[in-house]
Coordinates of C-alpha atoms in Angstrom, one line a residue:
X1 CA 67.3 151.8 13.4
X2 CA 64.1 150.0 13.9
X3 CA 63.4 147.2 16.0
X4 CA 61.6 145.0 12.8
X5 CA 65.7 145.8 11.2
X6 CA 67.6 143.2 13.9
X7 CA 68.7 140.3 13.1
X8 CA 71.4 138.0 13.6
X9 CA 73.4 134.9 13.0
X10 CA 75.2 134.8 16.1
X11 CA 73.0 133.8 19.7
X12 CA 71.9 136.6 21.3
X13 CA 71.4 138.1 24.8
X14 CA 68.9 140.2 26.2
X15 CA 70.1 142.1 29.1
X16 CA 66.9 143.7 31.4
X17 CA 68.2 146.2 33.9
X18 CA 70.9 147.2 32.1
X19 CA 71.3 150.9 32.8
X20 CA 71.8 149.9 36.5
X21 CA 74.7 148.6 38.6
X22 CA 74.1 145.0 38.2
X23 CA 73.0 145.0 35.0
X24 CA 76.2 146.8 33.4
X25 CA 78.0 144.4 35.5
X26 CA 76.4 141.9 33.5
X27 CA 76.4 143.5 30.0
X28 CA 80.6 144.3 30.9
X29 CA 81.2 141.0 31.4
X30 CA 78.8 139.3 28.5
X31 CA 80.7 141.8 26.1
X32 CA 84.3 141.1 27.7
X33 CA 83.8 137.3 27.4
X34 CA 82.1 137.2 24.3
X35 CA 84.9 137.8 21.6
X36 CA 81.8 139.0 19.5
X37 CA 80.6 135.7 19.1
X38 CA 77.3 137.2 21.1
X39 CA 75.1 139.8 20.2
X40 CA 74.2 141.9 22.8
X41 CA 71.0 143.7 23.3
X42 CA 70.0 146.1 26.4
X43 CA 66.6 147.1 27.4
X44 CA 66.1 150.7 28.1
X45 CA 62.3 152.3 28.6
X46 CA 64.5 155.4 27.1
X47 CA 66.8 153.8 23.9
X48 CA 67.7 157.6 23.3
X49 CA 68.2 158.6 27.0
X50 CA 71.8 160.0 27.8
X51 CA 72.3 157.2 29.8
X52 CA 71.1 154.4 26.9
X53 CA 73.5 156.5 24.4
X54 CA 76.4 156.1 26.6
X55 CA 76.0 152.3 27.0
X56 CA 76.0 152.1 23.5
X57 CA 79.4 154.3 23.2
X58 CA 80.8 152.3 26.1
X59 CA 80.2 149.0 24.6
X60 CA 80.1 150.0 20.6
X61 CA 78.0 146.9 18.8
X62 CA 75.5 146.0 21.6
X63 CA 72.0 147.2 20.1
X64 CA 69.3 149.3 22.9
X65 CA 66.3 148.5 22.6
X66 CA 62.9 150.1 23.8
X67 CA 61.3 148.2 26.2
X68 CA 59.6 149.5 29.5
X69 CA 59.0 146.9 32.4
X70 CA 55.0 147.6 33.1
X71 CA 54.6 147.7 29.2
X72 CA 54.3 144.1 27.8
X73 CA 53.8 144.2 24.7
X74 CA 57.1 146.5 24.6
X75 CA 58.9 143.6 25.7
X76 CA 57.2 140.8 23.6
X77 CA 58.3 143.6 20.5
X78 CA 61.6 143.5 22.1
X79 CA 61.4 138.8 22.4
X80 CA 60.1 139.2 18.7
X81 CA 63.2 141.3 17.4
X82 CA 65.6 139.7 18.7
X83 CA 66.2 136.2 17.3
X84 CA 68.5 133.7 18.2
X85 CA 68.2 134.4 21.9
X86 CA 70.6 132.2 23.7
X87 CA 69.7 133.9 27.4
X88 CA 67.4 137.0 29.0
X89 CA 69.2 138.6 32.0
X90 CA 66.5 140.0 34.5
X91 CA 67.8 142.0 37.1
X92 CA 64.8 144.6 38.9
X93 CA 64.0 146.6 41.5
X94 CA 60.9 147.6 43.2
X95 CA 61.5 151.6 41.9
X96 CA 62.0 149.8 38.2
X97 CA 57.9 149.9 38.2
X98 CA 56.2 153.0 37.6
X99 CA 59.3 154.8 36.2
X100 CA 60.8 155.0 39.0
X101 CA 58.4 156.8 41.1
X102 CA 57.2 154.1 42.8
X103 CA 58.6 152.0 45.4
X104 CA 56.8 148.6 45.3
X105 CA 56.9 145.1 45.5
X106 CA 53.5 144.5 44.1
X107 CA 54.6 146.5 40.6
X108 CA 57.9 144.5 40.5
X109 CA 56.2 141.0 40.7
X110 CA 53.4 142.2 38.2
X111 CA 56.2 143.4 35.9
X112 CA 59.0 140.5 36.0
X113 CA 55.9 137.8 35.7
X114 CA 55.0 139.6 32.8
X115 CA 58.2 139.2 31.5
X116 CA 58.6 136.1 32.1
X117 CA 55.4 134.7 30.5
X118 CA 56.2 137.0 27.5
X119 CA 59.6 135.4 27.4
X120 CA 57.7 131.4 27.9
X121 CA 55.1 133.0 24.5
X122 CA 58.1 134.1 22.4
X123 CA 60.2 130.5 22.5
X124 CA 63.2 132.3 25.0
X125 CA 65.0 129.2 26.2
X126 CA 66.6 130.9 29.2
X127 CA 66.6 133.4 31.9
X128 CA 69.0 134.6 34.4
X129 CA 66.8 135.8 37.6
X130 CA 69.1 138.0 40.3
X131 CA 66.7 137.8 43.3
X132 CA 68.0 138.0 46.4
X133 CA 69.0 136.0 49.5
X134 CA 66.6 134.8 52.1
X135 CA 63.7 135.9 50.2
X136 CA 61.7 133.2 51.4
X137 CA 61.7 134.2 55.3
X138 CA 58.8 135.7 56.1
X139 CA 60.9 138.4 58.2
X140 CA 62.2 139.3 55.1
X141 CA 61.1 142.8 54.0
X142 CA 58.1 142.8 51.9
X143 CA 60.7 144.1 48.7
X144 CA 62.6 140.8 49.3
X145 CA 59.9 138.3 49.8
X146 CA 58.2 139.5 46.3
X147 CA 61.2 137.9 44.8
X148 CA 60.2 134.7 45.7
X149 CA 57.0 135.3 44.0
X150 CA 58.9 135.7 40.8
X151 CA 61.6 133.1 41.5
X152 CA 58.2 130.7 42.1
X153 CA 56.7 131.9 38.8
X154 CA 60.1 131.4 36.9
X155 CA 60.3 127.8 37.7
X156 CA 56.7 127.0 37.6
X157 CA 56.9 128.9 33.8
X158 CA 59.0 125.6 32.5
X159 CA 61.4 128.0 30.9
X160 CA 65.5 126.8 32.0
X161 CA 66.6 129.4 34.8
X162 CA 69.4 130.2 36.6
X163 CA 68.5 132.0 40.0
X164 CA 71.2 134.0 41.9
X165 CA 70.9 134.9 45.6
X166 CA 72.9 137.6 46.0
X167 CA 73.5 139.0 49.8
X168 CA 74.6 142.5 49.6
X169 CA 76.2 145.4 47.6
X170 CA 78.9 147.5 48.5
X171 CA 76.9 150.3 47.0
X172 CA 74.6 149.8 49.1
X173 CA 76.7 150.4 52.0
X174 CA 78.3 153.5 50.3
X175 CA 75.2 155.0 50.3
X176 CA 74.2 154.7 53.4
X177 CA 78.0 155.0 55.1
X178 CA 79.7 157.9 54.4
X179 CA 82.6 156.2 56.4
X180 CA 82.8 153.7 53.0
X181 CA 83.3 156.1 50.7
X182 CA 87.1 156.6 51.4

């Protein structure tokens, strides 16, 4: 399979983050809702990654592509692929940048703009931004307020959004509760 090799006649969605727990949420439901009227493409740094391979024998049809966060033209390959696209899911973390090495705020704004003027260069007509709530308190940590930096760049980009404020995750709490794990 090569990237140059997808096409379509159905829309299309792009799902970024989709190896993590939002993002499968997301790619679940797309696929669940769908009735393969949708085709469905994730965005792994690693399309051959154990993790990558079992998305795609979870959820047999939707396409992995390579594309890697701090790598732009990876992701304008991936825009350029992919036509059709109805919406781009963008769900990111701050340990998304650098391979997950890195924990920071600064590499997460410089990689989600990125993907977002690559998105405004390749025609995308929609993204779906999961920031966060109260991003735009300045007692927010510095991992939150950088989401406003993106949500900001997102509407000033003139590409149609959707932002979603989420407040918290239960895995979040798991992880850092023992007493939740019951």
């Amino acid at each position: 399979f090569k990237m140059d090799d997808v096409s379509t006649t159905n829309e299309s969605a792009i799902v970024f983050g989709a190896l993590g727990s939002q993002g499968s949420s997301v790619l679940k439901h797309l696929y669940a809702s769908s009735g393969k009227k949708l085709d469905i493409y994730a965005v792994s740094r690693d399309p051959n990654g154990a993790r990558a391979r079992q998305l795609a024998a979870v959820f047999p049809g939707v396409q992995v592509l390579r594309g890697d966060f701090e790598d732009v033209e990876s992701i304008k390959g991936v825009f350029k692929s992919v036509s059709n696209v109805k919406s781009v899911f963008l769900m990111s973390t701050p340990s998304l940048a650098s391979q997950g090495y890195v924990i920071s705020a600064d590499h997460e704004v410089a990689a989600c703009t990125g993907i977002i003027d690559a998105a405004v260069e390749s025609g995308i007509r929609h993204i779906v931004y999961s920031s966060v709530a109260s991003c735009e308190r300045e007692s927010a940590p510095s991992h939150h307020r950088s989401k406003k930096q993106i949500e900001d760049h997102l509407k000033k980009s003139g590409i149609r959004s959707t932002i979603l404020r989420p407040v918290a995750f239960i895995q979040i709490w798991a992880r850092l509760h023992p007493i939740c794990r019951g």
